Amino acid sequence: MGTAALAIWSYLRWPGAAPATFKGAIVRVLLAWVVLQIGASVIQLGVETVPSIGILVVVGAVVPVLTYAFLASLWFMKVCADQMGVGK
């Protein structure tokens, strides 16, 4: 829930960062998927290698990765809503 709250805050704080086109939104969603895959590998490697730094791995990898994934999904939903004319 914390990363979703950070994503909502970022979405509201920097509205100009959102993509304006459907293609841009798709690119960001695909990038988020790639980052999630890399983040999962980093988490597994980090926790297996040195279990005592598990909290550091969570703060350093999980929080930014999930925040970006939630933010990319917000951007995608915004572009879809704009394309459909919702809220105009």
C-alpha positions as MATLAB code, in Angstrom:
seq = 'MGTAALAIWSYLRWPGAAPATFKGAIVRVLLAWVVLQIGASVIQLGVETVPSIGILVVVGAVVPVLTYAFLASLWFMKVCADQMGVGK';
ca = [
       0.000    0.000    0.000;
       2.902    2.308    0.672;
       4.267    2.035   -2.852;
       0.798    2.634   -4.297;
       0.518    5.761   -2.144;
       3.932    6.929   -3.396;
       2.799    6.342   -6.984;
      -0.386    8.353   -6.449;
       1.596   11.147   -4.822;
       4.070   11.172   -7.748;
       1.211   11.154  -10.255;
      -0.381   14.167   -8.581;
       2.896   15.968   -7.850;
       4.299   15.781  -11.398;
       1.329   15.639  -13.804;
       3.547   16.680  -16.717;
       5.538   13.448  -16.454;
       2.592   11.401  -17.700;
       2.783   10.274  -21.329;
       0.458   12.075  -23.710;
       0.025    9.229  -26.181;
      -1.140    5.639  -26.009;
       2.194    4.514  -27.456;
       4.088    6.338  -24.710;
       1.922    4.720  -22.052;
       2.501    1.252  -23.516;
       6.263    1.856  -23.565;
       6.181    2.815  -19.873;
       4.107   -0.244  -18.958;
       6.553   -2.488  -20.827;
       9.462   -0.759  -19.093;
       7.752   -1.320  -15.745;
       7.383   -5.020  -16.583;
      11.103   -5.268  -17.412;
      12.010   -3.420  -14.209;
       9.781   -5.801  -12.211;
      11.595   -8.793  -13.705;
      15.003   -7.309  -12.940;
      13.869   -6.294   -9.452;
      12.696   -9.834   -8.691;
      16.109  -11.169   -9.680;
      17.891   -8.571   -7.563;
      15.739   -9.411   -4.555;
      16.332  -13.135   -4.888;
      20.064  -12.710   -5.406;
      20.422  -10.162   -2.618;
      18.525  -12.147   -0.005;
      20.211  -15.438   -0.916;
      23.689  -13.922   -0.899;
      23.500  -11.960    2.340;
      20.274  -12.596    4.291;
      21.190   -9.984    6.898;
      20.704   -7.159    4.391;
      17.165   -8.242    3.489;
      15.624   -4.970    4.703;
      18.129   -2.974    2.643;
      17.204   -5.005   -0.434;
      13.516   -4.340    0.204;
      14.024   -0.602    0.592;
      16.505   -0.359   -2.279;
      14.770   -2.609   -4.792;
      11.171   -3.371   -3.914;
       9.976    0.134   -3.089;
      11.208    1.874   -6.268;
      10.264   -1.017   -8.551;
       6.705   -1.348   -7.246;
       6.246    2.415   -7.136;
       7.188    2.710  -10.803;
       4.937   -0.212  -11.733;
       1.966    1.420  -10.004;
       2.817    4.790  -11.558;
       3.025    3.288  -15.047;
      -0.388    1.697  -14.541;
      -1.840    5.046  -13.449;
      -0.390    6.694  -16.549;
      -1.836    3.941  -18.741;
      -5.292    4.321  -17.198;
      -5.098    8.112  -17.642;
      -4.244    7.804  -21.330;
      -7.052    5.272  -21.833;
      -9.522    7.593  -20.075;
      -8.328   10.542  -22.171;
      -8.746    8.506  -25.376;
     -12.323    7.640  -24.395;
     -13.107   11.246  -23.500;
     -13.836   10.529  -19.848;
     -13.917   13.646  -17.706;
     -14.114   16.146  -20.579;
];
